[in-house]
Amino acid sequence: MEFLKNFLNQNYKEAGALLMNDSYCIFEIIYNTMQQSHNTMSIKTLCAIAGVSRSGYYAWLNAAPARAQREQQDREDFEQILAYKMHGYSKGAKGIYIALLHMDPPVVINLKKIRHLMDKFNLSCPYRGPNPYRRMAKAIKTSSVADNLLQRELKHMVHGSSC
């Protein structure tokens, strides 16, 4: 119980407001504390110490099956997304999307979900960066204006005016 008080006092009371992910951590701590056999505190007291609402704790507790089902669905979708190695090289989100559409049968997964799963499971694709030699060649080029060998006299016009 002292661990809970110290944890909450050190990490969250100084920070001010709780973020949603932080409150999930607190709900997890409260749940684990309630599962201990030598616990004498009620959920009401633990929620008051933690600074979270009881209704939020119970909503988190009742949403556990939905979270588990969503996690299972994400894992199944991620198994399909592993087609990013299909042709021997990794692909980005759009490449994965196209690869899934060209499978037999076609698999339709939203591009946003593919990006979400790539972030969640730390799947990344190397991107082709700018060519340093081309950049250096552009930097060396001091002026693209050539000498006036033909002695042409060109009129400089202001934008928006005629002759």
Coordinates of C-alpha atoms in Angstrom, one line a residue:
M1 CA 0.0 0.0 0.0
E2 CA 2.9 2.3 0.8
F3 CA 4.2 1.6 -2.8
L4 CA 0.9 3.0 -4.2
K5 CA 1.0 6.1 -2.1
N6 CA 4.7 6.8 -2.9
F7 CA 4.2 6.1 -6.6
L8 CA 1.3 8.4 -6.9
N9 CA 2.7 11.2 -4.8
Q10 CA 6.1 11.2 -6.6
N11 CA 4.9 10.8 -10.2
Y12 CA 1.5 12.4 -10.5
K13 CA 0.8 15.0 -7.8
E14 CA 3.6 17.1 -9.0
A15 CA 2.6 16.8 -12.7
G16 CA -0.8 18.2 -12.1
A17 CA -3.3 16.6 -14.4
L18 CA -3.4 13.0 -15.3
L19 CA -3.2 11.8 -18.8
M20 CA -5.5 9.0 -20.0
N21 CA -2.6 6.4 -20.3
D22 CA -1.4 7.4 -16.8
S23 CA -4.9 6.8 -15.3
Y24 CA -4.9 3.3 -16.9
C25 CA -1.6 2.6 -15.1
I26 CA -3.2 3.8 -11.9
F27 CA -6.3 1.6 -12.5
E28 CA -3.9 -1.3 -13.0
I29 CA -2.2 -0.6 -9.7
I30 CA -5.5 -0.3 -7.9
Y31 CA -6.7 -3.6 -9.4
N32 CA -3.4 -5.4 -8.4
T33 CA -3.7 -3.9 -4.9
M34 CA -7.3 -5.2 -4.6
Q35 CA -6.2 -8.7 -5.6
Q36 CA -3.7 -8.9 -2.7
S37 CA -5.0 -11.0 0.2
H38 CA -3.7 -8.7 2.9
N39 CA -5.3 -5.6 1.5
T40 CA -7.7 -3.8 3.9
M41 CA -8.5 -0.7 1.9
S42 CA -11.7 -0.3 -0.2
I43 CA -11.8 0.7 -3.8
K44 CA -13.3 4.0 -2.8
T45 CA -10.3 4.8 -0.6
L46 CA -7.8 3.7 -3.2
C47 CA -9.4 5.8 -5.9
A48 CA -9.5 8.8 -3.6
I49 CA -5.8 8.4 -2.8
A50 CA -5.0 8.0 -6.5
G51 CA -7.1 10.9 -7.5
V52 CA -9.2 9.0 -10.0
S53 CA -13.0 8.5 -10.1
R54 CA -14.6 5.2 -9.0
S55 CA -16.8 5.3 -12.1
G56 CA -13.6 5.6 -14.2
Y57 CA -12.1 2.6 -12.4
Y58 CA -15.2 0.5 -12.9
A59 CA -15.5 1.6 -16.6
W60 CA -11.9 0.5 -17.0
L61 CA -12.6 -2.8 -15.3
N62 CA -15.7 -3.6 -17.4
A63 CA -13.9 -2.7 -20.6
A64 CA -11.2 -5.3 -20.0
P65 CA -12.9 -8.0 -22.3
A66 CA -13.3 -5.4 -25.1
R67 CA -9.6 -4.4 -24.7
A68 CA -8.5 -8.1 -24.9
Q69 CA -10.7 -8.7 -28.0
R70 CA -9.3 -5.5 -29.7
E71 CA -5.7 -6.7 -28.8
Q72 CA -6.4 -10.1 -30.3
Q73 CA -7.9 -8.5 -33.5
D74 CA -4.8 -6.3 -33.8
R75 CA -2.5 -9.3 -33.5
E76 CA -4.4 -11.1 -36.2
D77 CA -4.3 -8.1 -38.5
F78 CA -0.6 -7.7 -37.8
E79 CA 0.0 -11.3 -39.0
Q80 CA -1.6 -10.3 -42.3
I81 CA 0.4 -7.1 -42.4
L82 CA 3.6 -9.1 -42.3
A83 CA 3.2 -9.3 -46.0
Y84 CA 5.4 -6.3 -46.0
K85 CA 8.3 -8.7 -46.6
M86 CA 6.4 -10.4 -49.5
H87 CA 8.8 -9.6 -52.4
G88 CA 12.0 -9.6 -50.3
Y89 CA 12.1 -6.0 -49.3
S90 CA 10.1 -4.0 -46.7
K91 CA 7.3 -1.8 -47.6
G92 CA 5.7 1.3 -46.1
A93 CA 2.0 1.6 -45.2
K94 CA 0.8 2.3 -48.7
G95 CA 2.9 -0.6 -50.1
I96 CA 1.5 -3.0 -47.5
Y97 CA -2.0 -1.7 -48.4
I98 CA -1.5 -2.5 -52.1
A99 CA 0.1 -5.8 -51.3
L100 CA -2.9 -6.9 -49.2
L101 CA -5.3 -5.8 -52.0
H102 CA -3.4 -7.9 -54.5
M103 CA -3.5 -11.1 -52.3
D104 CA -5.8 -13.9 -53.2
P105 CA -8.4 -13.3 -51.8
P106 CA -7.9 -9.6 -51.3
V107 CA -7.6 -8.3 -47.8
V108 CA -9.0 -4.9 -47.1
I109 CA -7.5 -3.1 -44.1
N110 CA -7.8 0.7 -43.7
L111 CA -4.6 2.6 -44.3
K112 CA -5.0 4.3 -40.9
K113 CA -5.2 0.9 -39.2
I114 CA -2.1 -0.2 -41.0
R115 CA -0.2 2.8 -39.8
H116 CA -1.6 2.3 -36.3
L117 CA -0.4 -1.3 -36.2
M118 CA 3.0 -0.3 -37.6
D119 CA 3.4 2.2 -34.8
K120 CA 2.1 -0.3 -32.2
F121 CA 4.4 -3.2 -33.2
N122 CA 7.4 -1.0 -34.1
L123 CA 7.3 -2.0 -37.7
S124 CA 9.2 0.5 -39.9
C125 CA 10.3 0.8 -43.4
P126 CA 13.5 2.5 -44.5
Y127 CA 12.8 5.5 -46.7
R128 CA 14.9 6.7 -49.6
G129 CA 16.6 9.9 -48.5
P130 CA 17.8 12.7 -50.7
N131 CA 20.9 12.1 -52.8
P132 CA 23.8 13.8 -51.1
Y133 CA 25.8 14.1 -54.3
R134 CA 22.9 15.9 -56.1
R135 CA 22.6 18.3 -53.2
M136 CA 26.3 19.0 -53.2
A137 CA 26.2 19.6 -57.0
K138 CA 23.4 22.1 -56.5
A139 CA 25.3 23.8 -53.7
I140 CA 28.5 24.2 -55.9
K141 CA 26.5 25.7 -58.7
T142 CA 27.0 29.4 -58.0
S143 CA 24.9 30.9 -60.7
S144 CA 22.8 29.4 -63.5
V145 CA 23.0 32.6 -65.6
A146 CA 25.3 32.1 -68.6
D147 CA 27.4 34.8 -70.2
N148 CA 25.6 36.8 -72.9
L149 CA 27.7 35.6 -75.8
L150 CA 25.1 36.7 -78.5
Q151 CA 24.8 40.2 -77.0
R152 CA 21.0 39.8 -76.8
E153 CA 19.1 42.6 -75.1
L154 CA 16.2 41.2 -73.2
K155 CA 13.5 43.3 -71.5
H156 CA 13.0 42.7 -67.8
M157 CA 9.3 42.7 -67.2
V158 CA 7.5 43.3 -63.9
H159 CA 5.1 40.5 -63.1
G160 CA 1.5 41.5 -64.0
S161 CA 2.3 44.2 -66.5
S162 CA 2.4 44.0 -70.3
C163 CA 5.4 45.2 -72.4

